[in-house]
Amino acid sequence: MTTEKDKDRESGTRLDPKFDSAGLLSAVVTDDSSGDVLMVAFMNAEALQKTLDTGIAHFWSRSRQSLWKKGETSGHVQEVVEIRTDCDQDAIWIRAKPAGPACHTGRTSCFYRRIIDGKLEHVA
Amino acid sequence: MTTEKDKDRESGTRLDPKFDSAGLLSAVVTDDSSGDVLMVAFMNAEALQKTLDTGIAHFWSRSRQSLWKKGETSGHVQEVVEIRTDCDQDAIWIRAKPAGPACHTGRTSCFYRRIIDGKLEHVA
C-alpha cells in the first residue's frame, strides 16, 4: 500500500532515508570521470551523515559491523562530486573522484569480471 | 578472516555468488548508452539465474517478497548488454539497454534527485 508518507518520499524535497530492517541503505559509487561503477556497499544513518558532512564516502561494513571510511587505511578516499537518492529513498548513488583504486585487490573497480556463459571473465 | 574460498571467489573464474543471510545480492543497473545509474535493487539466486538465462533483468522484490521481472507490467524491460560481479561476488552490475523508463514514476532513472545541504533537488 502506498501511503502519504511514501508519496512525499518520492516527490518531495525532504531527505527522508528509508533504512531497511537492519538499518541500512544500498550505496553505489561511480567514477565521475569514466562513469564506471566502482563499488556497491551499504550505509547506515551515521555513514550517510558522515558522507554528507565531510564530502568523503563513508559506509557501514556488514562483515566488521562498524563504520567504514573508505580509504582510511589505503588513502584511497572517494571525494563526493554529487550524491543522489532514489525514488523511495532506500538507495544512494555517489558520483565520486577517487584518490586511488576502489578495490582492495588494487583494481580500479571492484567489478573487474563479467559473467559469460555461467563463468567469469576478467575485463581488460 | 580470509579463507581459501574467499580467495578463489576474488581471483577465480568460477561464478560463486555470495548471498547474504536473507539470500540476496545487491544489483545495480546502468544505462549502457548514458552510463547513468538507473536503479539499485536485490537479486536472489532465482532472479540471478533468470537474468543469466533470459538476458532480461530480474530482481527480488523485498516488499512483495516475490520474483520481479522488471518491466513485466510496464513493458519497460531491461536487456542485459553486460553483466559483472564484484570482488567478493556479493553484488551485480548490469549494463542494460532499457526499453523505457526505469522508474515507476516515469522518470528515466530512479535517481532523479541530488542531495544538497541536507535537502533534495530535482535533477534537470
Short mmCIF file of C-alpha atoms in Angstrom, two decimals:
data_model
loop_
_atom_site.label_atom_id
_atom_site.label_comp_id
_atom_site.label_asym_id
_atom_site.label_seq_id
_atom_site.Cartn_x
_atom_site.Cartn_y
_atom_site.Cartn_z
CA MET A 1 0.00 0.00 0.00
CA THR A 2 1.27 3.44 -0.90
CA THR A 3 0.89 5.86 1.99
CA GLU A 4 1.06 9.66 2.07
CA LYS A 5 4.50 9.31 3.61
CA ASP A 6 5.61 7.16 0.66
CA LYS A 7 4.28 9.75 -1.80
CA ASP A 8 6.11 12.56 -0.02
CA ARG A 9 9.26 10.49 -0.03
CA GLU A 10 9.01 10.08 -3.81
CA SER A 11 8.07 13.52 -4.92
CA GLY A 12 9.23 15.82 -2.16
CA THR A 13 12.43 17.70 -1.42
CA ARG A 14 12.84 16.42 2.12
CA LEU A 15 15.66 13.97 2.73
CA ASP A 16 13.89 11.09 4.47
CA PRO A 17 16.05 7.97 4.04
CA LYS A 18 14.22 4.66 4.23
CA PHE A 19 16.55 2.34 6.10
CA ASP A 20 15.72 -1.36 5.96
CA SER A 21 15.09 -3.65 8.94
CA ALA A 22 18.86 -3.82 9.52
CA GLY A 23 19.09 -0.02 9.44
CA LEU A 24 20.82 0.06 6.05
CA LEU A 25 20.61 1.63 2.60
CA SER A 26 22.29 0.40 -0.57
CA ALA A 27 25.03 2.70 -1.87
CA VAL A 28 26.62 2.63 -5.30
CA VAL A 29 29.72 4.61 -6.22
CA THR A 30 30.61 5.52 -9.79
CA ASP A 31 33.72 7.23 -11.07
CA ASP A 32 32.76 10.74 -12.12
CA SER A 33 35.28 10.67 -14.97
CA SER A 34 34.77 7.23 -16.51
CA GLY A 35 31.20 6.62 -15.35
CA ASP A 36 32.21 3.09 -14.30
CA VAL A 37 30.65 1.50 -11.25
CA LEU A 38 33.47 1.30 -8.69
CA MET A 39 31.73 -0.47 -5.82
CA VAL A 40 28.44 -1.25 -4.15
CA ALA A 41 28.12 -1.18 -0.36
CA PHE A 42 25.77 -0.25 2.46
CA MET A 43 25.29 2.84 4.60
CA ASN A 44 23.64 3.20 7.98
CA ALA A 45 22.39 6.57 9.22
CA GLU A 46 25.77 7.51 10.65
CA ALA A 47 27.63 6.62 7.44
CA LEU A 48 25.22 8.70 5.36
CA GLN A 49 25.52 11.66 7.73
CA LYS A 50 29.33 11.48 7.78
CA THR A 51 29.34 11.35 3.99
CA LEU A 52 27.12 14.42 3.78
CA ASP A 53 29.07 16.29 6.46
CA THR A 54 32.57 15.58 5.13
CA GLY A 55 32.10 15.12 1.38
CA ILE A 56 34.05 11.86 1.68
CA ALA A 57 32.30 8.49 1.22
CA HIS A 58 31.60 6.51 4.38
CA PHE A 59 29.87 3.14 4.57
CA TRP A 60 28.75 0.51 7.04
CA SER A 61 30.79 -2.67 6.96
CA ARG A 62 28.43 -5.59 7.45
CA SER A 63 31.33 -8.04 7.93
CA ARG A 64 33.10 -5.90 10.54
CA GLN A 65 29.87 -4.36 11.89
CA SER A 66 31.47 -0.92 12.03
CA LEU A 67 31.56 2.48 10.37
CA TRP A 68 33.91 2.36 7.41
CA LYS A 69 35.58 5.45 6.00
CA LYS A 70 36.58 4.24 2.55
CA GLY A 71 40.35 4.76 2.15
CA GLU A 72 41.03 5.33 5.83
CA THR A 73 43.91 2.83 5.70
CA SER A 74 44.85 2.89 2.00
CA GLY A 75 44.43 6.61 1.46
CA HIS A 76 42.14 5.85 -1.47
CA VAL A 77 39.33 8.05 -0.30
CA GLN A 78 36.37 8.86 -2.55
CA GLU A 79 35.52 12.53 -2.80
CA VAL A 80 31.82 13.14 -3.43
CA VAL A 81 31.15 15.10 -6.62
CA GLU A 82 27.41 14.54 -6.47
CA ILE A 83 25.19 12.44 -4.25
CA ARG A 84 21.67 11.37 -5.20
CA THR A 85 18.91 9.30 -3.69
CA ASP A 86 16.29 7.23 -5.49
CA CYS A 87 12.51 7.34 -5.69
CA ASP A 88 11.79 5.57 -2.41
CA GLN A 89 14.95 6.88 -0.74
CA ASP A 90 16.35 3.45 0.10
CA ALA A 91 19.43 3.76 -2.10
CA ILE A 92 22.23 6.27 -2.65
CA TRP A 93 24.26 6.99 -5.78
CA ILE A 94 27.58 8.76 -5.32
CA ARG A 95 29.48 10.18 -8.29
CA ALA A 96 32.98 10.32 -6.88
CA LYS A 97 36.51 11.45 -7.59
CA PRO A 98 38.55 8.52 -6.23
CA ALA A 99 42.07 9.09 -4.85
CA GLY A 100 43.06 5.57 -5.92
CA PRO A 101 41.72 2.12 -6.71
CA ALA A 102 38.32 1.32 -5.21
CA CYS A 103 39.08 -2.37 -4.82
CA HIS A 104 41.16 -3.91 -2.07
CA THR A 105 42.74 -6.08 -4.79
CA GLY A 106 44.29 -2.95 -6.27
CA ARG A 107 41.93 -2.78 -9.23
CA THR A 108 40.26 0.48 -10.18
CA SER A 109 36.79 -1.02 -9.79
CA CYS A 110 35.57 -4.00 -7.77
CA PHE A 111 33.66 -5.08 -10.89
CA TYR A 112 36.63 -6.49 -12.84
CA ARG A 113 34.90 -9.67 -14.08
CA ARG A 114 31.99 -10.14 -16.44
CA ILE A 115 29.74 -13.17 -16.43
CA ILE A 116 29.77 -15.08 -19.73
CA ASP A 117 28.06 -18.46 -20.14
CA GLY A 118 27.99 -19.00 -16.39
CA LYS A 119 31.69 -18.29 -15.94
CA LEU A 120 33.70 -15.21 -15.00
CA GLU A 121 35.98 -13.48 -17.46
CA HIS A 122 38.42 -10.78 -16.40
CA VAL A 123 37.74 -7.45 -18.06
CA ALA A 124 40.80 -5.94 -19.73
CA MET B 1 39.48 -13.97 8.33
CA THR B 2 40.14 -14.57 4.64
CA THR B 3 39.66 -18.21 3.69
CA GLU B 4 40.80 -20.14 0.59
CA LYS B 5 37.19 -19.99 -0.58
CA ASP B 6 37.25 -16.21 -0.28
CA LYS B 7 40.48 -16.01 -2.31
CA ASP B 8 39.06 -18.24 -5.02
CA ARG B 9 35.94 -16.11 -5.11
CA GLU B 10 38.05 -12.99 -5.68
CA SER B 11 40.57 -14.17 -8.21
CA GLY B 12 38.92 -17.14 -9.89
CA THR B 13 36.73 -17.58 -12.92
CA ARG B 14 34.06 -19.60 -11.17
CA LEU B 15 30.71 -17.87 -10.61
CA ASP B 16 30.11 -18.39 -6.89
CA PRO B 17 27.64 -15.73 -5.72
CA LYS B 18 27.81 -14.82 -2.06
CA PHE B 19 24.22 -14.34 -0.97
CA ASP B 20 23.68 -12.62 2.37
CA SER B 21 21.76 -14.03 5.33
CA ALA B 22 18.50 -13.12 3.57
CA GLY B 23 19.65 -14.92 0.42
CA LEU B 24 20.21 -11.70 -1.52
CA LEU B 25 22.79 -9.82 -3.58
CA SER B 26 22.82 -6.11 -4.40
CA ALA B 27 22.22 -5.31 -8.06
CA VAL B 28 22.85 -2.02 -9.82
CA VAL B 29 21.66 -1.25 -13.33
CA THR B 30 23.25 1.41 -15.50
CA ASP B 31 22.14 2.64 -18.91
CA ASP B 32 24.64 1.32 -21.43
CA SER B 33 24.25 4.47 -23.54
CA SER B 34 24.33 7.27 -20.96
CA GLY B 35 26.21 5.45 -18.20
CA ASP B 36 23.67 6.76 -15.68
CA VAL B 37 22.64 4.63 -12.75
CA LEU B 38 19.03 3.66 -13.43
CA MET B 39 18.18 1.70 -10.30
CA VAL B 40 19.52 -0.35 -7.42
CA ALA B 41 17.71 -3.48 -6.25
CA PHE B 42 18.27 -7.01 -4.96
CA MET B 43 18.52 -10.43 -6.55
CA ASN B 44 18.07 -13.85 -5.02
CA ALA B 45 19.51 -16.96 -6.67
CA GLU B 46 16.43 -17.42 -8.87
CA ALA B 47 16.46 -13.80 -10.07
CA LEU B 48 20.15 -14.02 -10.96
CA GLN B 49 19.63 -17.31 -12.82
CA LYS B 50 16.63 -15.95 -14.73
CA THR B 51 18.65 -12.87 -15.68
CA LEU B 52 21.51 -15.03 -16.95
CA ASP B 53 19.19 -17.43 -18.77
CA THR B 54 17.00 -14.83 -20.47
CA GLY B 55 19.25 -11.78 -20.88
CA ILE B 56 16.49 -9.70 -19.28
CA ALA B 57 16.93 -8.23 -15.78
CA HIS B 58 15.06 -9.97 -12.97
CA PHE B 59 15.14 -8.99 -9.30
CA TRP B 60 13.75 -10.00 -5.95
CA SER B 61 11.16 -7.63 -4.55
CA ARG B 62 11.72 -7.33 -0.82
CA SER B 63 8.40 -5.50 -0.34
CA ARG B 64 6.35 -8.05 -2.29
CA GLN B 65 8.61 -11.00 -1.38
CA SER B 66 8.46 -12.30 -4.92
CA LEU B 67 10.44 -12.69 -8.12
CA TRP B 68 10.22 -9.49 -10.13
CA LYS B 69 10.76 -9.37 -13.86
CA LYS B 70 11.47 -5.69 -14.40
CA GLY B 71 9.03 -4.33 -16.96
CA GLU B 72 6.67 -7.30 -16.79
CA THR B 73 3.69 -4.96 -16.43
CA SER B 74 5.00 -1.73 -17.99
CA GLY B 75 6.88 -3.36 -20.85
CA HIS B 76 9.97 -1.42 -19.80
CA VAL B 77 12.24 -4.42 -19.68
CA GLN B 78 15.99 -4.06 -19.32
CA GLU B 79 18.03 -6.01 -21.83
CA VAL B 80 21.40 -7.07 -20.46
CA VAL B 81 24.32 -5.77 -22.51
CA GLU B 82 26.93 -6.87 -19.98
CA ILE B 83 26.71 -8.34 -16.51
CA ARG B 84 29.55 -8.22 -13.99
CA THR B 85 30.15 -9.33 -10.45
CA ASP B 86 32.43 -7.74 -7.87
CA CYS B 87 35.48 -8.93 -5.95
CA ASP B 88 33.62 -10.86 -3.26
CA GLN B 89 30.72 -11.76 -5.57
CA ASP B 90 28.05 -10.22 -3.39
CA ALA B 91 26.99 -7.58 -5.92
CA ILE B 92 26.00 -7.48 -9.58
CA TRP B 93 26.40 -4.66 -12.12
CA ILE B 94 24.22 -4.79 -15.21
CA ARG B 95 24.85 -2.52 -18.18
CA ALA B 96 21.45 -2.50 -19.82
CA LYS B 97 19.51 -1.34 -22.83
CA PRO B 98 16.23 -0.23 -21.26
CA ALA B 99 13.00 -0.41 -23.25
CA GLY B 100 11.62 2.56 -21.30
CA PRO B 101 11.90 4.49 -18.05
CA ALA B 102 13.42 2.54 -15.15
CA CYS B 103 11.39 4.36 -12.54
CA HIS B 104 7.75 3.68 -11.72
CA THR B 105 7.30 7.47 -11.59
CA GLY B 106 8.00 7.59 -15.34
CA ARG B 107 11.47 9.04 -14.98
CA THR B 108 14.36 7.55 -16.91
CA SER B 109 16.30 6.84 -13.71
CA CYS B 110 15.13 6.32 -10.14
CA PHE B 111 17.90 8.69 -9.08
CA TYR B 112 16.24 11.97 -10.10
CA ARG B 113 17.14 13.97 -7.01
CA ARG B 114 20.50 15.06 -5.69
CA ILE B 115 21.17 15.87 -2.05
CA ILE B 116 22.30 19.44 -1.47
CA ASP B 117 22.68 20.90 2.03
CA GLY B 118 20.52 18.19 3.53
CA LYS B 119 17.66 18.72 1.06
CA LEU B 120 16.67 17.12 -2.21
CA GLU B 121 16.85 18.94 -5.51
CA HIS B 122 15.34 17.58 -8.68
CA VAL B 123 17.89 16.96 -11.41
CA ALA B 124 17.01 18.55 -14.73
#
